[in-house]
PDB file of C-alpha atoms in Angstrom:
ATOM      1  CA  UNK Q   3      40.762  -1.387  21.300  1.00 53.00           C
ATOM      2  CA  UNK Q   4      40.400   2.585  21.770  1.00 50.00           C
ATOM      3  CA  UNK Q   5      43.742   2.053  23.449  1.00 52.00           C
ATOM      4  CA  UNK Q   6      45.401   0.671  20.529  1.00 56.00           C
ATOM      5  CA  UNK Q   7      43.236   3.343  18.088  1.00 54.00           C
ATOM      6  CA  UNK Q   8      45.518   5.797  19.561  1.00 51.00           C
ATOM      7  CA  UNK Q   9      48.401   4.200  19.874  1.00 53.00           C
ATOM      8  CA  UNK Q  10      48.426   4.254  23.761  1.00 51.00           C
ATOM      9  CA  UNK Q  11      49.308   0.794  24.268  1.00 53.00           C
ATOM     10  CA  UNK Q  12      51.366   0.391  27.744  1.00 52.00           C
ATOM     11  CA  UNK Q  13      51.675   4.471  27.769  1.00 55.00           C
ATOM     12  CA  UNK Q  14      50.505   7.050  29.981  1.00 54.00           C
ATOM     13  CA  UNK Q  15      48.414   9.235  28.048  1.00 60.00           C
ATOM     14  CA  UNK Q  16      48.111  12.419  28.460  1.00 72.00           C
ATOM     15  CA  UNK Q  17      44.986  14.168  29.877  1.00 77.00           C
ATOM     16  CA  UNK Q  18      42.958  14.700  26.857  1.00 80.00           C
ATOM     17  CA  UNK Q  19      43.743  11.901  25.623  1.00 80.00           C
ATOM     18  CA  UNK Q  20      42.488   9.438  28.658  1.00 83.00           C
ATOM     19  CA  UNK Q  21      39.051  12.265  28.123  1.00 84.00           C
ATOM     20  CA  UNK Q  22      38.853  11.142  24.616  1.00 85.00           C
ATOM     21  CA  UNK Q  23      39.159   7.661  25.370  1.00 84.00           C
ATOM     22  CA  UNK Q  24      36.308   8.142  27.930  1.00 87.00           C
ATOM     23  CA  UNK Q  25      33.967   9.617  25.651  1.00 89.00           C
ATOM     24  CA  UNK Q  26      34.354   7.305  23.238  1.00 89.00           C
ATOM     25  CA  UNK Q  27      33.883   4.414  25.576  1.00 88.00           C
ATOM     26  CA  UNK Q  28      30.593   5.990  27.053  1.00 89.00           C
ATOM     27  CA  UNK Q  29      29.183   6.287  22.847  1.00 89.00           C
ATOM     28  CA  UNK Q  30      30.143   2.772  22.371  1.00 87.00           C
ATOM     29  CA  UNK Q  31      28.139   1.735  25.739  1.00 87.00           C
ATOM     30  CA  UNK Q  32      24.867   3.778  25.020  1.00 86.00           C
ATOM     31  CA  UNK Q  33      25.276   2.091  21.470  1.00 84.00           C
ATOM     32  CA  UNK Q  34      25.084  -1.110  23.050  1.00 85.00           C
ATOM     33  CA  UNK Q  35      21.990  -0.733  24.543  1.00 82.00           C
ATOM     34  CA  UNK Q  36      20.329   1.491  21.734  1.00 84.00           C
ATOM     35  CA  UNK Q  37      17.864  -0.436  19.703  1.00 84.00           C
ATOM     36  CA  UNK Q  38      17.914   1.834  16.777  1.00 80.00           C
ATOM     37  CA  UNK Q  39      21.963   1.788  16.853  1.00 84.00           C
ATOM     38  CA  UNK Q  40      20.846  -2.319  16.735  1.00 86.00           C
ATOM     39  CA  UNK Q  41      18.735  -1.747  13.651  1.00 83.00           C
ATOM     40  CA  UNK Q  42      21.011   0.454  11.909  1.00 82.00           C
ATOM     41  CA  UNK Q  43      23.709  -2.165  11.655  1.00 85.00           C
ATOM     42  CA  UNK Q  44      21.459  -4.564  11.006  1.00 84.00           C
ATOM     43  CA  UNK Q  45      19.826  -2.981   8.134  1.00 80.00           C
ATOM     44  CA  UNK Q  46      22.919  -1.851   6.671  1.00 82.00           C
ATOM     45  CA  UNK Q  47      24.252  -5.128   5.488  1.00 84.00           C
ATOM     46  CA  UNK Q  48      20.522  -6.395   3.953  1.00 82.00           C
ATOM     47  CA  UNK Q  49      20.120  -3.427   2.708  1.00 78.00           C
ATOM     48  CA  UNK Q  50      23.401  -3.460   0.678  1.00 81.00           C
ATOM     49  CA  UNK Q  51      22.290  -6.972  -0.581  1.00 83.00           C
ATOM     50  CA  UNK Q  52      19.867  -6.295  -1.996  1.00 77.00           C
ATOM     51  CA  UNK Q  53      20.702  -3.379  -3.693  1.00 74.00           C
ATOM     52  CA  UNK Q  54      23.191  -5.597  -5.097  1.00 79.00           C
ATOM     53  CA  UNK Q  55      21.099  -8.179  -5.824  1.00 77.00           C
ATOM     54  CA  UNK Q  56      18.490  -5.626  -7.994  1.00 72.00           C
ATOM     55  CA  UNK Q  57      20.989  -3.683  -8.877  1.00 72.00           C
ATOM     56  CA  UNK Q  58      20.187  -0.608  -8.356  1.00 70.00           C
ATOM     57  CA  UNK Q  59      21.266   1.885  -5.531  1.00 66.00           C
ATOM     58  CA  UNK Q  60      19.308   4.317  -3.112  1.00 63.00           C
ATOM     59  CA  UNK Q  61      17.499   3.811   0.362  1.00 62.00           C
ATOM     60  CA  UNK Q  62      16.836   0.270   0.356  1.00 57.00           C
ATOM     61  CA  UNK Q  63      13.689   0.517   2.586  1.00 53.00           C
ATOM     62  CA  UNK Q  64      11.916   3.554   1.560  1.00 55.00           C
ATOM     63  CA  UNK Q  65      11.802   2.497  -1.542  1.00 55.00           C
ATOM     64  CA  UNK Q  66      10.275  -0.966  -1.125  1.00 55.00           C
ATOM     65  CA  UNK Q  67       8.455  -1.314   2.107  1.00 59.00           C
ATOM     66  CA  UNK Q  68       5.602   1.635   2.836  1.00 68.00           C
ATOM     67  CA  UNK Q  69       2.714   0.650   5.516  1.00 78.00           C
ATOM     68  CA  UNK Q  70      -0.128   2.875   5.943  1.00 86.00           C
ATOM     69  CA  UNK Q  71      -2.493   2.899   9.092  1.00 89.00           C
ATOM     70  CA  UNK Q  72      -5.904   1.715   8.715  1.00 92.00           C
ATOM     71  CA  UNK Q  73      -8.651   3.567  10.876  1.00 92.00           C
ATOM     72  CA  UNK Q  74     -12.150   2.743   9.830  1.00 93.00           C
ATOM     73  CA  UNK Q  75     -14.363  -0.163   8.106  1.00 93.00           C
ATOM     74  CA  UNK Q  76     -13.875   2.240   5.060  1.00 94.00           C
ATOM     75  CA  UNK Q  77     -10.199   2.179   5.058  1.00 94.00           C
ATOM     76  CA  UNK Q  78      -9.634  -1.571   5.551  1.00 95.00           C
ATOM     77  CA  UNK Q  79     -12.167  -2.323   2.865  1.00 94.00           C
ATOM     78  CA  UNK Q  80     -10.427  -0.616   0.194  1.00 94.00           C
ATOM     79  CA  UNK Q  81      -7.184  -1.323   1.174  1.00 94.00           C
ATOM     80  CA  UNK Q  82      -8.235  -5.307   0.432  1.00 94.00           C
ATOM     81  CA  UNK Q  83      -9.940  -4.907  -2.535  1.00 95.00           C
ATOM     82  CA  UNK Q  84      -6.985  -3.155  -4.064  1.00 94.00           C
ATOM     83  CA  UNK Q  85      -4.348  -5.415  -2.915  1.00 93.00           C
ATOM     84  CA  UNK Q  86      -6.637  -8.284  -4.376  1.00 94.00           C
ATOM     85  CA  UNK Q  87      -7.163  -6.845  -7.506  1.00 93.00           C
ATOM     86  CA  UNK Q  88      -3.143  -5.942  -7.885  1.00 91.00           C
ATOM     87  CA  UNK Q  89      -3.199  -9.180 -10.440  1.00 91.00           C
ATOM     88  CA  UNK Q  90      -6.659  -7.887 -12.064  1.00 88.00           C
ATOM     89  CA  UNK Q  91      -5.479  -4.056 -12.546  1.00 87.00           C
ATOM     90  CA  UNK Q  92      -1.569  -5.493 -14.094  1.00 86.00           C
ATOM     91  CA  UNK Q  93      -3.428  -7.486 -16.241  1.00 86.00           C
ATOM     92  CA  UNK Q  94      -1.648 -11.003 -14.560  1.00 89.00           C
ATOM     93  CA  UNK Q  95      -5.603 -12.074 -14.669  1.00 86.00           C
ATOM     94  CA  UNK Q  96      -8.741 -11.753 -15.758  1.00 85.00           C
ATOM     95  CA  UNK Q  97     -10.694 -12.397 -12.580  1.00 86.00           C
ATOM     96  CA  UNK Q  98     -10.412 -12.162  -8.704  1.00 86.00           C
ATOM     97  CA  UNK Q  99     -10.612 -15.779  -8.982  1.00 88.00           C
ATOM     98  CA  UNK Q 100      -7.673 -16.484 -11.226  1.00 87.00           C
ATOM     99  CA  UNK Q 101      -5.586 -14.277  -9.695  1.00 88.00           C
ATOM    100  CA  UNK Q 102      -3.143 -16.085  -7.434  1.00 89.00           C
ATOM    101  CA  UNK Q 103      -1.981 -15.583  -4.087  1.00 88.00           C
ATOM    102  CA  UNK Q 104      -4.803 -13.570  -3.316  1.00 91.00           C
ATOM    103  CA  UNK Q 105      -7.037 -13.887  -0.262  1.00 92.00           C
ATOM    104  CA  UNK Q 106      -9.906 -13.394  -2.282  1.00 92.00           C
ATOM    105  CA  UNK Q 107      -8.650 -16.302  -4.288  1.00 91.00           C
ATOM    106  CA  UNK Q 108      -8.704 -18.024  -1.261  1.00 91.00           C
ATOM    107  CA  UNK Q 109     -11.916 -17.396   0.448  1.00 91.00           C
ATOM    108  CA  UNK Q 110     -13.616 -18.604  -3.212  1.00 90.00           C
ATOM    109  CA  UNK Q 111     -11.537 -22.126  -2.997  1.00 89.00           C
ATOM    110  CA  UNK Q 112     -12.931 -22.363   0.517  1.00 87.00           C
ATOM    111  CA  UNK Q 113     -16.265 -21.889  -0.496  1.00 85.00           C
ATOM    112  CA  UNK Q 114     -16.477 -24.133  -3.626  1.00 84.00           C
ATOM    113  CA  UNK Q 115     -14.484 -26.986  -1.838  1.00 81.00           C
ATOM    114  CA  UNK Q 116     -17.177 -26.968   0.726  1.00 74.00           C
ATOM    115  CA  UNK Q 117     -20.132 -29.112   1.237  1.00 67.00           C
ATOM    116  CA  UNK Q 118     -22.100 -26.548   4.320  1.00 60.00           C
ATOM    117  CA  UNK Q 119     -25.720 -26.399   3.725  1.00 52.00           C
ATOM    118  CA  UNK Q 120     -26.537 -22.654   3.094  1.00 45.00           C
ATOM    119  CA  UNK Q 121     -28.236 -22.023   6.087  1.00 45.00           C
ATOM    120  CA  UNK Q 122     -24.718 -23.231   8.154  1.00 52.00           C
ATOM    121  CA  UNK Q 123     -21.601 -20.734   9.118  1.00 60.00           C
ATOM    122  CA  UNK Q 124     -19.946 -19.865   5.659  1.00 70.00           C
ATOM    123  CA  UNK Q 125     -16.695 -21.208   5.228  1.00 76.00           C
ATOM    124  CA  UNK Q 126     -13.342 -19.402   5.419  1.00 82.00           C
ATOM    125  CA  UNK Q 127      -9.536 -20.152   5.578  1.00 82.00           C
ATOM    126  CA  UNK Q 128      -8.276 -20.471   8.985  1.00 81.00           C
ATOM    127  CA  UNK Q 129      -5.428 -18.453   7.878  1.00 86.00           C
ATOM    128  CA  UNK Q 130      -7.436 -15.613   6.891  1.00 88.00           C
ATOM    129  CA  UNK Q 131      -9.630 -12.978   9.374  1.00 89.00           C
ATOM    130  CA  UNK Q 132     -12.894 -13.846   8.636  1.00 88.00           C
ATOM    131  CA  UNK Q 133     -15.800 -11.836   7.672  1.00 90.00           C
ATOM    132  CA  UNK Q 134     -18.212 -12.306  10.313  1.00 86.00           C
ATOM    133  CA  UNK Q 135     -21.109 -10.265   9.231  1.00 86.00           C
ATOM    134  CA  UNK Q 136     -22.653  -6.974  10.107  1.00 83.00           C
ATOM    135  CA  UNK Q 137     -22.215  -5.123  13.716  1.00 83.00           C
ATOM    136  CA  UNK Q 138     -24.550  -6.859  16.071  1.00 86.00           C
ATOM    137  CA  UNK Q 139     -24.371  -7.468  19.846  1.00 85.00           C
ATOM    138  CA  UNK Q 140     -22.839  -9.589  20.556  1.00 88.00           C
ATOM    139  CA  UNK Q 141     -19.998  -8.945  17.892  1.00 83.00           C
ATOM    140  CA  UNK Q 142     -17.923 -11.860  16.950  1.00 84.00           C
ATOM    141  CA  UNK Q 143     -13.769 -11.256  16.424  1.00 86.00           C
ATOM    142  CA  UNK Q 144     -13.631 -10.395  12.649  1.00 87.00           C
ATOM    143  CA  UNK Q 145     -14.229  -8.252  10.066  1.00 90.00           C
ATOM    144  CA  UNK Q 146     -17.891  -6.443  10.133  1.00 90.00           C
ATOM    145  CA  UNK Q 147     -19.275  -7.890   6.651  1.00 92.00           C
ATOM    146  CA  UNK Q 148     -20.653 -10.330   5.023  1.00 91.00           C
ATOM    147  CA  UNK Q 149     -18.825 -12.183   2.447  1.00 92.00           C
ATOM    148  CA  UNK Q 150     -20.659 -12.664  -0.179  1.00 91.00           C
ATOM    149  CA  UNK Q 151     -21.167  -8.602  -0.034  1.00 93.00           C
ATOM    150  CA  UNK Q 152     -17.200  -8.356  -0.211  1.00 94.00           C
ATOM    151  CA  UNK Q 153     -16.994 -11.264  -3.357  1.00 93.00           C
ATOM    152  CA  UNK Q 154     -19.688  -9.351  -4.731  1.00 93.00           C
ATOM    153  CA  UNK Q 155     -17.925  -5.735  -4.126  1.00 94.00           C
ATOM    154  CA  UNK Q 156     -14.518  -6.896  -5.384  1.00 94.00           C
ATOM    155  CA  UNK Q 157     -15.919  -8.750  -9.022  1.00 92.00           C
ATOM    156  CA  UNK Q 158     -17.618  -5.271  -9.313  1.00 92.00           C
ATOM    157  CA  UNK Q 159     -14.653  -3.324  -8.841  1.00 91.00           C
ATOM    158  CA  UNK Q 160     -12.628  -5.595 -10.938  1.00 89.00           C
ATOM    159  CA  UNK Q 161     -15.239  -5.674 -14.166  1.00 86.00           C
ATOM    160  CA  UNK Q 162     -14.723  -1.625 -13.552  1.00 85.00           C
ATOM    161  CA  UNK Q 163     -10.966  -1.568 -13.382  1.00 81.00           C
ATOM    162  CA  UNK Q 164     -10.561  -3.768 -16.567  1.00 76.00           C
ATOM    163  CA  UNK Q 165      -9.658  -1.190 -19.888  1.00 59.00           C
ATOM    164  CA  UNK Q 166     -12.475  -2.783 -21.681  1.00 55.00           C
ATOM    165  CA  UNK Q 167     -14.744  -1.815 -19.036  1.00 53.00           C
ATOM    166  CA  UNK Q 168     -13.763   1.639 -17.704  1.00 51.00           C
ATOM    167  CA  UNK Q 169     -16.342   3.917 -18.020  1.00 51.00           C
ATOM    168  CA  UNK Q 170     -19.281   1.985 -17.861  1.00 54.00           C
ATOM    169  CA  UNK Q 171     -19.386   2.163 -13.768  1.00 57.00           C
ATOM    170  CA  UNK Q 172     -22.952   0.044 -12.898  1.00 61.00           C
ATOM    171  CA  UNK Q 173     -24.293   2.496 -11.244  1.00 64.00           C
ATOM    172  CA  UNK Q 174     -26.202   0.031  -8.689  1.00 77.00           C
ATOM    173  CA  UNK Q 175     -23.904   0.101  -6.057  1.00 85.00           C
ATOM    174  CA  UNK Q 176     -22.522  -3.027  -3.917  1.00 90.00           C
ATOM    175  CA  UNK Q 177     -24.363  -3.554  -0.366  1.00 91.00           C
ATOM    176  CA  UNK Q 178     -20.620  -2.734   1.309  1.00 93.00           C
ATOM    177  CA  UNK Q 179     -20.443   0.891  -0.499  1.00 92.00           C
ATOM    178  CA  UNK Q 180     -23.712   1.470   0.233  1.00 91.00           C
ATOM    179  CA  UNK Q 181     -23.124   0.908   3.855  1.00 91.00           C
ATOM    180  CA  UNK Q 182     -20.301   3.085   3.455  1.00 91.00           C
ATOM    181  CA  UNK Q 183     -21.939   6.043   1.684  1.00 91.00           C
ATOM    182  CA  UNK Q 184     -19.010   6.021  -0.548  1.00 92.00           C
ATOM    183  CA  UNK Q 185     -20.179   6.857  -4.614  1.00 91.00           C
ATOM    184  CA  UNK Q 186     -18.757   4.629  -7.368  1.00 90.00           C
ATOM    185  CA  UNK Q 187     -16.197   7.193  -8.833  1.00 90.00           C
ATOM    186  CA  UNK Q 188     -14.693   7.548  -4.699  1.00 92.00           C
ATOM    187  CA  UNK Q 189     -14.470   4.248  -4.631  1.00 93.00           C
ATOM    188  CA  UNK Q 190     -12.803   3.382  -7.828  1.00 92.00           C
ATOM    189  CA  UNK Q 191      -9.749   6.410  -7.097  1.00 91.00           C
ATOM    190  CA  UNK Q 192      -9.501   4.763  -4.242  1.00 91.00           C
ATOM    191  CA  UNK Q 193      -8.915   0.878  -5.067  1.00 90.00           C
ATOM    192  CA  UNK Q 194      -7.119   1.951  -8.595  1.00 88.00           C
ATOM    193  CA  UNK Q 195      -4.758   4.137  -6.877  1.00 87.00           C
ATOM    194  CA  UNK Q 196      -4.495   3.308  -2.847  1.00 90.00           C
ATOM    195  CA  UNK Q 197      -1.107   3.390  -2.453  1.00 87.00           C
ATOM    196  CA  UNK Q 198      -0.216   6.713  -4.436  1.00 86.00           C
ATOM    197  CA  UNK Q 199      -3.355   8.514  -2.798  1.00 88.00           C
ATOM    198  CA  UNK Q 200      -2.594   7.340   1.193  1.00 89.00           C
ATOM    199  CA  UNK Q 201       0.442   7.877   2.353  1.00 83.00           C
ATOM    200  CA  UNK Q 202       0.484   6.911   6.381  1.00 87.00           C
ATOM    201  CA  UNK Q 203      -2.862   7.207   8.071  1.00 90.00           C
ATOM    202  CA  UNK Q 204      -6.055   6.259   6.241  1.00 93.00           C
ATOM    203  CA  UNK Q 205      -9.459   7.032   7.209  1.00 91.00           C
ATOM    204  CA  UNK Q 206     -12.020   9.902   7.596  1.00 92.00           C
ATOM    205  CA  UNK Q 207     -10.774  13.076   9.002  1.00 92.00           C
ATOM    206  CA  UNK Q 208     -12.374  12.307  12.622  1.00 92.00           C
ATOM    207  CA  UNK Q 209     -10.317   9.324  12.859  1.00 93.00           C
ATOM    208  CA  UNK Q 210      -7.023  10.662  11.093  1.00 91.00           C
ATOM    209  CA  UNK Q 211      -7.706  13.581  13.863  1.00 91.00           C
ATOM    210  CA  UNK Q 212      -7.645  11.205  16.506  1.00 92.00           C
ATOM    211  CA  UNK Q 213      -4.989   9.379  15.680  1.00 90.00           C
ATOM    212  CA  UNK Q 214      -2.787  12.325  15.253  1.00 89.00           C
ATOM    213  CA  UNK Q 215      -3.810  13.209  18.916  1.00 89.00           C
ATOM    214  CA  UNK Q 216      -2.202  10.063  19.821  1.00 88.00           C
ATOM    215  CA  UNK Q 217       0.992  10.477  18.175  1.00 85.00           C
ATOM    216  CA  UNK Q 218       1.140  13.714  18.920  1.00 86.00           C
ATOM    217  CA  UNK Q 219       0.935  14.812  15.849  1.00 83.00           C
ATOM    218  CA  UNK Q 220      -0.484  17.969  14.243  1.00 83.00           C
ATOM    219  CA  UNK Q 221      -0.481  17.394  10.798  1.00 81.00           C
ATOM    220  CA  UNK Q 222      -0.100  13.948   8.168  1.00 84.00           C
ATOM    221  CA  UNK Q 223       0.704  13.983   4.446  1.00 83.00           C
ATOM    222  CA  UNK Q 224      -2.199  12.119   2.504  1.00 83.00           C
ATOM    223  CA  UNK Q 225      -4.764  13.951   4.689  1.00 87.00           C
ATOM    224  CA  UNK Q 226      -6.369  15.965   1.579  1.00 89.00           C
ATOM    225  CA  UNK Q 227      -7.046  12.524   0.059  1.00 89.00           C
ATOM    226  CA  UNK Q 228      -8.836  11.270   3.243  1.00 90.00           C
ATOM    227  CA  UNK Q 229     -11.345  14.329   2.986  1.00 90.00           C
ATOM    228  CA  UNK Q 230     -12.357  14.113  -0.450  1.00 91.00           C
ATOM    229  CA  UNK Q 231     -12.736  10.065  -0.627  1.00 91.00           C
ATOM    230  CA  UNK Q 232     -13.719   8.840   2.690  1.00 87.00           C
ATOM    231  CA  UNK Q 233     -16.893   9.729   4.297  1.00 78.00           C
ATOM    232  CA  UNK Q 234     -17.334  11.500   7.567  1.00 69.00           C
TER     233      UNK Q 234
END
């Protein structure tokens, strides 16, 4: 094929030619085994699709698909309550409850469909990583709450995130913020906002210092954020 791309088909080429058709032969084998050369093509085509298919035009994946790292209890925490309020905060529903294709959703179907006596394990969705209560030894695979403290932190956040409610923050705060030592008006930038505040590493400045060790890293975008919101 890089034969016939320069028309040397059955000819004796001359000697930069025969070193062009080298070097081009030793790009196409390093592309072979390059997995980013791999994902390049691949993403190309979807990418194209589905610019098509919304149309509209741009970097496909930028625009749609962000992921931010979460280091501490702190992090995680608000990072779920705001992606189960999403339905609560566009106004899609009233309540965690109602709002579909939520985990919180589905941690309260568990628990109403459920016949355990109180003083048994607490029901959860297989599907889901279950809240195993607070750090104890030894520590069950999980996440380190109670939940009934996270049902009870997220219907507090939502009452506070709904317009007819804003600015009437009950000032008695959840057991989980508490635990925390993060203030109401912290925690309510945090869940009403998470994705425009964090941009790739989330957690308090020990951690995000860490963590940039590892990468080897000096310096992330969205660390400002990180010292004014989360504790430590």
């Amino acid at each position: 094929m890089v034969y016939e791309t320069f028309g040397l088909k059955g000819e004796t080429e001359s000697g930069a030619e025969q070193a062009k058709v080298e070097e081009i032969a030793r790009e196409w084998r390093q592309r072979l085994g390059s997995i980013s050369w791999f994902m390049r093509c691949l993403n190309e085509p979807i990418a194209r699709q589905a610019n098509e298919e919304d149309q509209c035009s741009g970097r496909f994946w930028e625009g749609r698909y962000k992921s931010q790292a979460l280091l501490d209890e702190a992090a995680v925490m608000a990072c779920m309550a705001y992606v189960d309020l999403n339905p609560v905060r566009a106004k899609m529903a009233d309540t965690p409850e109602a709002s579909d294709h939520t985990s919180i959703q589905r941690r309260i179907q568990a628990l109403e469909k459920s016949d355990t006596a109180p003083e048994e394990k607490t029901p959860q969705p297989a599907q889901l990583q279950p809240f195993v209560g607070y750090p104890r030894e030894p520590m069950p695979d999980g996440l380190p709450f109670r939940l009934h403290d996270y049902l009870t932190l997220v219907d507090w956040t939502g009452r506070c995130l709904r317009e007819d409610k804003r600015g009437a923050i009950d000032q008695a705060l959840p057991p989980i913020l508490e635990r925390l030592h993060i203030e109401a008006p912290e925690w309510m930038e945090m869940t009403s906002g998470f994705e425009e505040r964090f941009k790739t590493l989330v957690g308090n400045r020990k951690r995000i210092d860490q963590a940039c060790e590892q990468l080897g890293q000096r310096w992330v975008h969205g660390t400002r954020a990180c010292e004014r919101l989360m504790p430590g």
